[in-house]
Coordinates of C-alpha atoms and ligand atoms in Angstrom, one line a residue:
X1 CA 0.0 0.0 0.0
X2 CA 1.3 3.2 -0.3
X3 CA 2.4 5.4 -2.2
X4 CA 3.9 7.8 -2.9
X5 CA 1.5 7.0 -2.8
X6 CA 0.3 9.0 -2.4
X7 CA 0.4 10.1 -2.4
X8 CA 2.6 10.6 -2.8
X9 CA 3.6 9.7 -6.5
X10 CA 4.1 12.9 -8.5
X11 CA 1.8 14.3 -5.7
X12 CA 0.8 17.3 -7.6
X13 CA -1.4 15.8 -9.5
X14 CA -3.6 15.7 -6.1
X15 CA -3.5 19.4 -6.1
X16 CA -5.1 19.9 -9.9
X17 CA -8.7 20.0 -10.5
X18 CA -11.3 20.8 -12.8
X19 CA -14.7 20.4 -13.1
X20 CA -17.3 21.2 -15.4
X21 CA -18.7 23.8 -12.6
X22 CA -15.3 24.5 -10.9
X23 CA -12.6 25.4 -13.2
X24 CA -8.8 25.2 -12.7
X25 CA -7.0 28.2 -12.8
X26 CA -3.1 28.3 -12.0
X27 CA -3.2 24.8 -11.1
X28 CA -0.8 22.7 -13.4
X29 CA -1.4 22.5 -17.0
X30 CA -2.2 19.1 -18.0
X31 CA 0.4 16.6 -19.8
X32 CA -0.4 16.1 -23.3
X33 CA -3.7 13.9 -23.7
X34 CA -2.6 10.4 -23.5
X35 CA -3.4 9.1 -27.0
X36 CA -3.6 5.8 -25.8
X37 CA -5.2 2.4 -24.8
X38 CA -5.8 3.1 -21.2
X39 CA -7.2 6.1 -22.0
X40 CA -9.7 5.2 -24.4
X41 CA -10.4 1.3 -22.5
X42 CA -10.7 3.3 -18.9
X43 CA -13.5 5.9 -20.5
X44 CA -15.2 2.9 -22.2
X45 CA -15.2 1.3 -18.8
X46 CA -17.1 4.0 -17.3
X47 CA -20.7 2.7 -18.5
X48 CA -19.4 -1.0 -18.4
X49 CA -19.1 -2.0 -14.6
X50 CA -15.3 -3.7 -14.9
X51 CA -14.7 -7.2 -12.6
X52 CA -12.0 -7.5 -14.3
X53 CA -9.1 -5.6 -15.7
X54 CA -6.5 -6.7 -17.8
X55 CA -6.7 -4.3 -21.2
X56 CA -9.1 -7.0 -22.6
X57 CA -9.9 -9.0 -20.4
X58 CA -8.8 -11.9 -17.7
X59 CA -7.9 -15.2 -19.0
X60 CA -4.4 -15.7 -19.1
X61 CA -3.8 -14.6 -22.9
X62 CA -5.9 -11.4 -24.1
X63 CA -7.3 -11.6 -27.5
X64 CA -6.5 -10.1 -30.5
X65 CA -8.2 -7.2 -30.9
X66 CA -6.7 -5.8 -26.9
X67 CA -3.4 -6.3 -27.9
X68 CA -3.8 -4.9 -31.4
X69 CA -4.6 -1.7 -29.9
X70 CA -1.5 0.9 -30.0
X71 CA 1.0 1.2 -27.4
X72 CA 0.0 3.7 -25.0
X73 CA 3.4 5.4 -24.8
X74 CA 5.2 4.6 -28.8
X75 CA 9.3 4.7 -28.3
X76 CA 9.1 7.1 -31.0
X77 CA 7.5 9.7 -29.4
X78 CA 9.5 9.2 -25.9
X79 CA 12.6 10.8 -24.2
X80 CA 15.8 8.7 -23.8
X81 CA 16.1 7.7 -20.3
X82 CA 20.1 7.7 -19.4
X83 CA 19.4 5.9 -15.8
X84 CA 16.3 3.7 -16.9
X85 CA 17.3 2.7 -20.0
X86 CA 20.0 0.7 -17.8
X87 CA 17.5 -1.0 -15.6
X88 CA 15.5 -4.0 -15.6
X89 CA 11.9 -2.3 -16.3
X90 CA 9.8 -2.5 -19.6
X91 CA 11.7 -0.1 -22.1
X92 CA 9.1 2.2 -24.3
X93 CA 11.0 0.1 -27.2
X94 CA 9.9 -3.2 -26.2
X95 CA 6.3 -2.7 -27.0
X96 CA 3.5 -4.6 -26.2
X97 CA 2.2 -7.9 -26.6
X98 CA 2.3 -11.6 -26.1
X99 CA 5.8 -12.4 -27.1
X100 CA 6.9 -10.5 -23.9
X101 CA 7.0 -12.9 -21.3
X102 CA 5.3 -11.9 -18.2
X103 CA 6.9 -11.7 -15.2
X104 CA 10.5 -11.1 -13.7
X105 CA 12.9 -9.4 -16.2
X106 CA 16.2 -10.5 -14.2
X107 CA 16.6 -13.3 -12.0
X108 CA 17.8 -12.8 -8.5
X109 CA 20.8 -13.9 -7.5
X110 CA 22.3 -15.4 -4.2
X111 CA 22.2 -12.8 -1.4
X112 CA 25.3 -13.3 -0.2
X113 CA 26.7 -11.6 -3.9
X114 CA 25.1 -8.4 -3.5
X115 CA 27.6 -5.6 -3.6
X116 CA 28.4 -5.2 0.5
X117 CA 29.6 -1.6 -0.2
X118 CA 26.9 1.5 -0.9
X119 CA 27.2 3.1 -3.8
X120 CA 29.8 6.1 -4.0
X121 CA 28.0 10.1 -3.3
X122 CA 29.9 12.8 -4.1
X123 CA 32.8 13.5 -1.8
X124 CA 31.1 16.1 0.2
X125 CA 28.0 13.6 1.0
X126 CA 27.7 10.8 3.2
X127 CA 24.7 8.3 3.6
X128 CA 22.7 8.0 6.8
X129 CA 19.7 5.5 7.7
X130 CA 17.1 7.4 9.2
X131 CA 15.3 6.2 12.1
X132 CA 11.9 7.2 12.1
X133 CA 11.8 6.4 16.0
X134 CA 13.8 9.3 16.7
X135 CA 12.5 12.5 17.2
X136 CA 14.6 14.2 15.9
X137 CA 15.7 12.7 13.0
X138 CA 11.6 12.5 11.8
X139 CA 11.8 16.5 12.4
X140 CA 14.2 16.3 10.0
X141 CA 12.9 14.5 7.2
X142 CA 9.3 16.6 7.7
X143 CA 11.6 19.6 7.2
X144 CA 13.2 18.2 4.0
X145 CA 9.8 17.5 2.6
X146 CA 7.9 20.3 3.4
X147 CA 10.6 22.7 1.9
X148 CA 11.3 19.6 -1.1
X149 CA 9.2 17.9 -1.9
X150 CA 6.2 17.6 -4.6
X151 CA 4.7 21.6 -5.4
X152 CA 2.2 22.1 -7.7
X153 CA 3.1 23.6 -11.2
X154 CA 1.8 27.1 -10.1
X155 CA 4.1 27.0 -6.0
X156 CA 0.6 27.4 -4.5
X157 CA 0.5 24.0 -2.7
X158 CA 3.2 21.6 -1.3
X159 CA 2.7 18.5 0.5
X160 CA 3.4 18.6 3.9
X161 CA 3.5 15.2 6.3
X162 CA 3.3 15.2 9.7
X163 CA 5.8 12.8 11.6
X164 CA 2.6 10.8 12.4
X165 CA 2.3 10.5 8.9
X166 CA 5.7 9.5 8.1
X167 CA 5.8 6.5 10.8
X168 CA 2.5 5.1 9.5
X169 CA 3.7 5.1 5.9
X170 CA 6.8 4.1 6.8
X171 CA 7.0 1.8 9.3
X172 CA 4.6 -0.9 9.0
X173 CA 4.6 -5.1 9.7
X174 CA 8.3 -5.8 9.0
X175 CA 9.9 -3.1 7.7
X176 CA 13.4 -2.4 7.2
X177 CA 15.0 0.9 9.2
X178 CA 17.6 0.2 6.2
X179 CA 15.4 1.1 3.6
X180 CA 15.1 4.7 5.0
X181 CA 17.9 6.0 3.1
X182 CA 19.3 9.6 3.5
X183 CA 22.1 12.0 2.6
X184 CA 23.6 14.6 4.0
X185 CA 26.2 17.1 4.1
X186 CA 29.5 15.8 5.8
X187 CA 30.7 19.1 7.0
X188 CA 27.1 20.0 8.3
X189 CA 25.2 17.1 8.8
X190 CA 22.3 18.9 7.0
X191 CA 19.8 16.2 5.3
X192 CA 19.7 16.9 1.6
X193 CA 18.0 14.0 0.0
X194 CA 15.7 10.9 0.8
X195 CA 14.0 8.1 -0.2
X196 CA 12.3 4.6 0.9
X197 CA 10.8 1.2 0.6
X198 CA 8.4 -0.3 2.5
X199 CA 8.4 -4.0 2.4
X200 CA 4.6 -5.2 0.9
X201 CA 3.4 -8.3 -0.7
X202 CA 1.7 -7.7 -4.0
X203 CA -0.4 -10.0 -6.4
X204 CA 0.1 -9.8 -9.8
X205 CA -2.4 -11.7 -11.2
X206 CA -2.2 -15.0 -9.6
X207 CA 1.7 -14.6 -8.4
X208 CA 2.3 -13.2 -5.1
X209 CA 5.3 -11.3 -5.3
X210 CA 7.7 -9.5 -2.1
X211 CA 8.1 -5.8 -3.1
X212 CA 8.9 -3.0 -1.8
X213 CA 6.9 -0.2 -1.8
X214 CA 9.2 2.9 -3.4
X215 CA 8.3 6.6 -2.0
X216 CA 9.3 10.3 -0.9
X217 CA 12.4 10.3 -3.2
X218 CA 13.0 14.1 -2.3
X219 CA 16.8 15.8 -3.5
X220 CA 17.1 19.5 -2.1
X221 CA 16.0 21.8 -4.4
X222 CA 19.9 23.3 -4.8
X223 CA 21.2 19.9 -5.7
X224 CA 18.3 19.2 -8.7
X225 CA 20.2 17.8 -12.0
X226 CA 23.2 16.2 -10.9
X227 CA 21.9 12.7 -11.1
X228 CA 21.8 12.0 -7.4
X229 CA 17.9 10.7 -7.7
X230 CA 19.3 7.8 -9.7
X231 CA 22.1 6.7 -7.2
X232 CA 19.4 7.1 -4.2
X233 CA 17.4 4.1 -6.5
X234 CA 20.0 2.1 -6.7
X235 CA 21.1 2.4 -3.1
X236 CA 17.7 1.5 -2.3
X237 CA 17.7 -1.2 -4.7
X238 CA 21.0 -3.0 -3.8
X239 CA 19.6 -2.4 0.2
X240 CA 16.4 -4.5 -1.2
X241 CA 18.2 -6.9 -2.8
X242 CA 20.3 -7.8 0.6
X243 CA 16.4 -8.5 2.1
X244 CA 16.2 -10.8 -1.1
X245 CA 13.7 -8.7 -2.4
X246 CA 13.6 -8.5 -6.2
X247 CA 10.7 -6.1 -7.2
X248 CA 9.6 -3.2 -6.5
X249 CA 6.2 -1.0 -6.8
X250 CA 6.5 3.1 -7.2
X251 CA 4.2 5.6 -8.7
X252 CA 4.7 9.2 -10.1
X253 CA 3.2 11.5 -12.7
X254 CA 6.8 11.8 -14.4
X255 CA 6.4 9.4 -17.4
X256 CA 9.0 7.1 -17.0
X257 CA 9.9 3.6 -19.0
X258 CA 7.0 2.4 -18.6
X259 CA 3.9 2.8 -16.6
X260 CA 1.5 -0.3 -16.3
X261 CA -1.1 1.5 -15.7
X262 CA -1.9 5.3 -16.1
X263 CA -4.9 6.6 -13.4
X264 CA -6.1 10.3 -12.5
X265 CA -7.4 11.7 -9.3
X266 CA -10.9 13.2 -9.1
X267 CA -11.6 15.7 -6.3
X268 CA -14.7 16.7 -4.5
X269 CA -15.3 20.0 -2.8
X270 CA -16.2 19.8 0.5
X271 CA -15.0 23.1 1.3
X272 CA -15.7 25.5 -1.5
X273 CA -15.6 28.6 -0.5
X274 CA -11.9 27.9 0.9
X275 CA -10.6 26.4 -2.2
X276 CA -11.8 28.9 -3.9
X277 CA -10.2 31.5 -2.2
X278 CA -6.9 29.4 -2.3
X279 CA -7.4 28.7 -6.1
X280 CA -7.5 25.2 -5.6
X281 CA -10.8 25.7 -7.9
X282 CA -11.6 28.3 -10.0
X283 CA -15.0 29.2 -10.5
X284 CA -16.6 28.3 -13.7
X285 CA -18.3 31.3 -15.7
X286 CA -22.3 30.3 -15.0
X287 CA -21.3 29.6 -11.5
X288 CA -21.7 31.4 -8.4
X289 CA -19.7 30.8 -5.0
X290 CA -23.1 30.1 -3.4
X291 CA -24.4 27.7 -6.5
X292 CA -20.9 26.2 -5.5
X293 CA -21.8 25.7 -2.2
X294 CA -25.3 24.6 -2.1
X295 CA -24.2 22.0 -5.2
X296 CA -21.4 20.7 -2.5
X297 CA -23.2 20.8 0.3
X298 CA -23.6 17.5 1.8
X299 CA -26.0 15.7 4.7
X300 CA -25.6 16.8 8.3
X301 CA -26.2 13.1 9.4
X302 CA -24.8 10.2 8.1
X303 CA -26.9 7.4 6.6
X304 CA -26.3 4.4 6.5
X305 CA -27.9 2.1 9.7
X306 CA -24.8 0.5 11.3
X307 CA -21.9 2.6 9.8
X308 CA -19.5 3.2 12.3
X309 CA -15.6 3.5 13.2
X310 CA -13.6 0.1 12.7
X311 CA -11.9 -0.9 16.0
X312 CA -9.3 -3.7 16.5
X313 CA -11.7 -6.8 16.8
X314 CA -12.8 -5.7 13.5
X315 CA -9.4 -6.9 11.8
X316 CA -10.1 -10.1 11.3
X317 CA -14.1 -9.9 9.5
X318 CA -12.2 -6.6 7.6
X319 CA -9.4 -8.7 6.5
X320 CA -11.4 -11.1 4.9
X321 CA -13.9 -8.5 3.4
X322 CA -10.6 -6.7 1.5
X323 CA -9.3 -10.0 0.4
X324 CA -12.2 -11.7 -1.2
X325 CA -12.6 -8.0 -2.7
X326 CA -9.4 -7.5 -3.7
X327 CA -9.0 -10.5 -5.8
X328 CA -10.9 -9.5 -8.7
X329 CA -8.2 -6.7 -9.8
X330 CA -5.5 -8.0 -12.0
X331 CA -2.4 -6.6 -9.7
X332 CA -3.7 -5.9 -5.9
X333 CA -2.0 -5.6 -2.4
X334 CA -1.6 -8.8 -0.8
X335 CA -2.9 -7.8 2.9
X336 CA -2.8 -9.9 6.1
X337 CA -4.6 -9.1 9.1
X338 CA -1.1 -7.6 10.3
X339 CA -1.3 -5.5 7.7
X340 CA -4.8 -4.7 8.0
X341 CA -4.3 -3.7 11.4
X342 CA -1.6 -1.2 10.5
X343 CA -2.9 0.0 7.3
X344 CA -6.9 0.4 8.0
X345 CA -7.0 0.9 12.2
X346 CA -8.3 4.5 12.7
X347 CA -5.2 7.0 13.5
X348 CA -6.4 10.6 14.4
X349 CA -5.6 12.7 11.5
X350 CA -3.7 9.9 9.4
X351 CA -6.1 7.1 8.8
X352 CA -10.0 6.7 8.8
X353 CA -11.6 3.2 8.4
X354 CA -15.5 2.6 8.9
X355 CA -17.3 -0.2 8.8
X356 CA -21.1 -1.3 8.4
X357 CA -22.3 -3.9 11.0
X358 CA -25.5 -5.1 10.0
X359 CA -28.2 -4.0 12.7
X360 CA -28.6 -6.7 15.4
X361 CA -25.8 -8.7 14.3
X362 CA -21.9 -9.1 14.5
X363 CA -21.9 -9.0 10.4
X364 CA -19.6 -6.6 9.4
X365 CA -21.2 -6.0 5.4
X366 CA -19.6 -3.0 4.2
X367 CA -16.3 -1.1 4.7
X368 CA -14.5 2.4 4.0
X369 CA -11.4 4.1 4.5
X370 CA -8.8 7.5 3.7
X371 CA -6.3 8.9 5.2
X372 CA -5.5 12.5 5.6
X373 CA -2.4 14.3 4.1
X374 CA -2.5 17.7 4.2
X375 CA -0.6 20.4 1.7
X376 CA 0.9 24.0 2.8
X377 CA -0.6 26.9 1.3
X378 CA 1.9 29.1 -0.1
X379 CA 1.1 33.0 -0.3
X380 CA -1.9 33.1 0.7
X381 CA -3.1 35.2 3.9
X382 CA -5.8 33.9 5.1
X383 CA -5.4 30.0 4.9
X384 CA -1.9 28.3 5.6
X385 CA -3.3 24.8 5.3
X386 CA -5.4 22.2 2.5
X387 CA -6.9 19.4 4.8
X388 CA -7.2 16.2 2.2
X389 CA -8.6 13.3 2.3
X390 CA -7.6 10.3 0.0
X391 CA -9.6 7.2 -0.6
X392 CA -8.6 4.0 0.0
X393 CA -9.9 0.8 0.0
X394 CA -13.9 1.0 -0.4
X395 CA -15.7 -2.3 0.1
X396 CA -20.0 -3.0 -0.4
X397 CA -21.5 -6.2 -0.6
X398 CA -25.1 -4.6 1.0
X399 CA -24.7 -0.7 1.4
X400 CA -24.6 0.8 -2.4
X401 CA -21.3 2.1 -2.8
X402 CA -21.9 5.8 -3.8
X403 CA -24.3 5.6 0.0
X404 CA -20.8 4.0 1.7
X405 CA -18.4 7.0 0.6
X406 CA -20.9 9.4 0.8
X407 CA -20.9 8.7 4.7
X408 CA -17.2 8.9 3.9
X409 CA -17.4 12.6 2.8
X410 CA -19.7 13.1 5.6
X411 CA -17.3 12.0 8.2
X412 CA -14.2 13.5 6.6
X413 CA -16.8 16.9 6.5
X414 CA -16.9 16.7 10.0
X415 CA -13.2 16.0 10.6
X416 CA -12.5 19.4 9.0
X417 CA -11.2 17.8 5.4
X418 CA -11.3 20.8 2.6
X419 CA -11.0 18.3 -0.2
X420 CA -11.8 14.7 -0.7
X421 CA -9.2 13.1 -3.6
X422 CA -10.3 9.5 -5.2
X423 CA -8.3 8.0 -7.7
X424 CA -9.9 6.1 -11.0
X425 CA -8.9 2.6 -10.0
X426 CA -10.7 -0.5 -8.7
X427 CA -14.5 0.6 -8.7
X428 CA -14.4 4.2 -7.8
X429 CA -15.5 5.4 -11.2
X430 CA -19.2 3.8 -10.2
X431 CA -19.4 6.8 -7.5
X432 CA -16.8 9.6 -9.1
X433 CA -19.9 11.3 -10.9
X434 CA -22.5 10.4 -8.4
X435 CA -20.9 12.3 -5.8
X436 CA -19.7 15.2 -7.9
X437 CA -15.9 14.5 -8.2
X438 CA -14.4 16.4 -10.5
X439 CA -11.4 15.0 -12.6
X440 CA -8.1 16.2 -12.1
X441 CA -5.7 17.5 -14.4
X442 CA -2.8 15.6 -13.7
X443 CA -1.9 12.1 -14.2
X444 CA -0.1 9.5 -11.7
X445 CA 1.6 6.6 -13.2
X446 CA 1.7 3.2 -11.6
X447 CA 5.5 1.4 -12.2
X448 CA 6.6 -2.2 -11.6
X449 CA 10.6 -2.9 -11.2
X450 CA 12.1 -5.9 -12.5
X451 CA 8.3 -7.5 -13.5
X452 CA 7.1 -7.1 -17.0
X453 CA 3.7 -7.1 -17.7
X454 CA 3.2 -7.0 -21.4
X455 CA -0.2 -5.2 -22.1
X456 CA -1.3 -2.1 -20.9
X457 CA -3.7 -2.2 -18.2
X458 CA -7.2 0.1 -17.1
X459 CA -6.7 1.7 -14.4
X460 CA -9.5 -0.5 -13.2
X461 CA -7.3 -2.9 -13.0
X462 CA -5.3 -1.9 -10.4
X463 CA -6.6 -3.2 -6.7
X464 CA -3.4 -1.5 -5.3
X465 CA -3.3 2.3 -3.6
X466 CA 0.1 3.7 -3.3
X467 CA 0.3 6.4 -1.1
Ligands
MYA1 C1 14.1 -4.2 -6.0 C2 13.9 -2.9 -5.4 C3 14.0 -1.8 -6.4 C4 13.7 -0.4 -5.7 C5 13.8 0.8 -6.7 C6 12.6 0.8 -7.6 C7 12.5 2.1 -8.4 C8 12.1 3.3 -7.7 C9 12.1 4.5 -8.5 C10 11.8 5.8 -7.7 C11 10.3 5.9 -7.4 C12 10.1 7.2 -6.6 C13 8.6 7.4 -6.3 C14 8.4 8.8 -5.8 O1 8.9 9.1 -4.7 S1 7.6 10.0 -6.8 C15 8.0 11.5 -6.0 C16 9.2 12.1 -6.6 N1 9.6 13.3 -5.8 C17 9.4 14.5 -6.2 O2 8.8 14.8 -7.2 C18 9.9 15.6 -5.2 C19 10.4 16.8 -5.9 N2 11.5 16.4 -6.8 C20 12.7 16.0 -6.4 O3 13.1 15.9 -5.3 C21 13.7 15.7 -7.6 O4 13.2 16.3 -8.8 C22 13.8 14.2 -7.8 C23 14.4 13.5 -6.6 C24 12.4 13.5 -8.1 C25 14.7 13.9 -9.0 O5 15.9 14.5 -8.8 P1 16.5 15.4 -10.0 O6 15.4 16.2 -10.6 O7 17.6 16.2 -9.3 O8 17.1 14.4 -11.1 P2 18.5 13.8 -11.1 O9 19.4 14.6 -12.0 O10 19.1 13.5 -9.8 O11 18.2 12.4 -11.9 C26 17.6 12.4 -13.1 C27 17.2 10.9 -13.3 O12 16.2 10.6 -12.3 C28 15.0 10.2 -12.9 N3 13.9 10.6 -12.1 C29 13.5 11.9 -11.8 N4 12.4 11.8 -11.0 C30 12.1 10.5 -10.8 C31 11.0 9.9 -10.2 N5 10.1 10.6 -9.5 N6 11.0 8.5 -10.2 C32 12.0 7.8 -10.8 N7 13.0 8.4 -11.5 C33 13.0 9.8 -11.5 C34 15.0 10.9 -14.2 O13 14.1 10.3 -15.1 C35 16.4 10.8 -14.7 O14 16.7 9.5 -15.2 P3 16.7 9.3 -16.8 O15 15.4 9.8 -17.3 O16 17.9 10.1 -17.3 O17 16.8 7.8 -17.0

């Protein structure tokens, strides 16, 4: 689970909107309209309800006329890569189709002949694990990533985590303090760069692989261009491969060799007024701030009979909920009830889980969940902070689903959310429009490292949310 997910991935694409009411103004321009498969498949999907998701469709070869359809991303039309051109992903120039073979593109090779050594920084760098435990050292990284990390095209929003944040996305069941890999400056100890892995089990179709779960690759904005991002990958990567782990799972909205999937975030308002004023929306020219707001405006009351927090003796019935769910998507996370546990158990102001216990009974029928990130708002004098929510796993067998995260915006309503951010994958697009989400501008990629899947898939396909 994750992200970058992700969050974080390329997390501005969390901070773009539009919306046929509520217009974008110096939010990030879009990318180029993808031309491509996903694209066109994941808008088809819209009126179809998916179960399954492989560009076609889910038997173990898809037919001819899904992997006729044009590459989504044509090597002609792509950048040269210098770093990722050298690594075991799929390369733009390898295509599509069933004469890939699916699966790992290098084979592991005995632990104990891993490179021992990390890789060589720049003389005036050292590397440093960070240790989320300490105080201090969290403070740190919080600082790096709220002056570093992901902004928004126009500088009006940055991501900003708090340290709860960080130790629930980065230290869950059996992580690795190794894979939290800084830099800094010898001569002043400053922290100048970051990234991790979180250790996660992901299916990909029917294999379960190890990964780990790449995020918050941050370089200080004076060092940008002088190809330290690459040698923080590979540090992470040779530190993976000592915990014979082989594969990894990453997002961003960078488009890189070679996403296999492509998704979008759609926002809904719950705070109009105030992302108006922060130009987080821009009003749309037949619309009014208080047609806005009565349009957004939601229940006082939630309404579905039962719907309530999920506490710890929920694990197990959730656990089970989320994995017979989860194994309709072509590539979804793997999750035990350990993982459940850490994942989905309420935090205050991190993560949100509720669940539907059927009146009268112990039956737990339904479930929900997001987790809160919130962004600093840069110039702007009355508001210094964007509450969002992001959705996360969303599970009906008897509430309808649009009726289950509706509660969801309710609650987050309450909690003080501005925003409420759901990306296009698994079977969100059945309540996007419903509930007046508006799509986003940007993009956010889904990668695999070292596994080849050779079509492109919806982003319906994807059972998996990175933060
Ligand atoms: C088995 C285990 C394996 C584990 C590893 C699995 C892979 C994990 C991969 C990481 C997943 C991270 C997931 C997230 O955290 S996504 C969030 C990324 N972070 C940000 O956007 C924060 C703000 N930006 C920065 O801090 C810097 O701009 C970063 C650090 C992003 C790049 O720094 P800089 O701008 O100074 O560049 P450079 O000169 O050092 O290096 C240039 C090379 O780096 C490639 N590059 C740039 N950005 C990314 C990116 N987001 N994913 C992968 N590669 C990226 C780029 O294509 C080029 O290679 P090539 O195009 O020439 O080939």
């Amino acid at each position: 689970m994750k992200a970058t997910h992700m969050l974080p991935g390329a997390r501005c694409q969390q901070l773009a909107t539009s919306r046929s009411q509520l217009r974008p103004s110096a939010i990030p321009s879009p990318p180029p309209p993808p031309q491509t498969l996903i694209y066109r498949l994941s808008t088809q999907l819209r009126s179809a309800a998916p179960r399954v998701v492989v560009a076609g469709n889910d038997s173990s070869s898809p037919d001819e006329e899904q992997i006729s359809n044009p590459d989504p991303h044509p090597a002609t039309a792509l950048a040269q890569h210098r770093f990722w051109e050298t690594q075991p992903v799929r390369q733009f120039k390898d295509g599509l189709g069933p004469s890939l073979v699916e699966g790992p593109i290098e084979q592991p090779t005995p632990v104990d002949a891993v490179k021992q050594e990390p890789y060589n920084l720049p003389a005036l760098y050292e590397w440093t694990t960070c240790d989320m435990d300490d105080d201090r050292t969290c403070a740190e990284v919080c600082n790096l990533l709220r002056d570093n990390y992901v902004v928004n095209e126009a500088s009006t929003f940055r991501l900003s985590f708090s340290k709860e944040f960080l130790r629930w996305a980065l230290c869950p069941p059996g992580y690795f303090k190794s894979w939290h890999i800084g830099v800094r400056v010898k001569a002043t100890q400053k922290l100048v760069s970051f990234i991790t892995g979180v250790p996660s089990r992901i299916r990909v179709r029917r294999e379960v692989v190890r990964m780990a779960e790449v995020n918050l690759l941050c370089v200080h904005k004076k060092l940008r261009s002088k190809r330290l991002a690459p040698v923080m990958i590979k540090e992470l990567t040779r530190r993976a491969h000592l915990e014979n782990v082989w594969q990894a799972a990453y997002t961003g909205g960078l488009l890189l060799p070679t996403p296999i999937a492509t998704c979008r975030y759609w926002h809904r308002s719950l705070n109009p007024k105030k992302l108006v004023d922060v130009r987080f929306y821009r009003l749309g020219p037949r619309m009014t701030m208080s047609r806005a707001v009565k349009l957004h405006r939601l229940p006082e009351a939630i309404v579905t009979l039962g719907f309530r927090k999920m506490e710890l003796a929920d694990v197990p019935a959730i656990t089970k909920l989320l994995r017979g769910f989860l194994s309709q998507f072509f590539i979804a996370a793997d999750l035990d009830e350990k993982d459940v546990e850490h994942w989905l158990l309420p935090v205050e102001n991190v993560v949100d889980s509720y669940v539907v216990q059927k009146p009268g009974t112990n039956e737990l029928t339904d479930f929900c969940s997001f987790y809160t990130l919130s962004s600093s708002i840069l110039n702007n004098q009355n508001h210094s902070v964007l509450k969002a929510a992001y959705s996360l796993y969303n599970v009906s067998t008897k509430t309808p689903l649009h009726q289950l995260v509706n509660d969801a915006l309710i609650v987050a309503k309450k909690e003080d959310h501005d925003v409420f951010n759901a990306l296009d994958i698994m079977h969100n697009h059945a309540f996007l429009d419903k509930l007046k989400f508006g799509p986003g501008d940007w993009r956010r990629h889904y990668y695999l490292y070292n596994y080849r899947i050779p079509f492109a898939l919806r982003s319906p396909a994807l059972g998996l949310v990175l933060l």
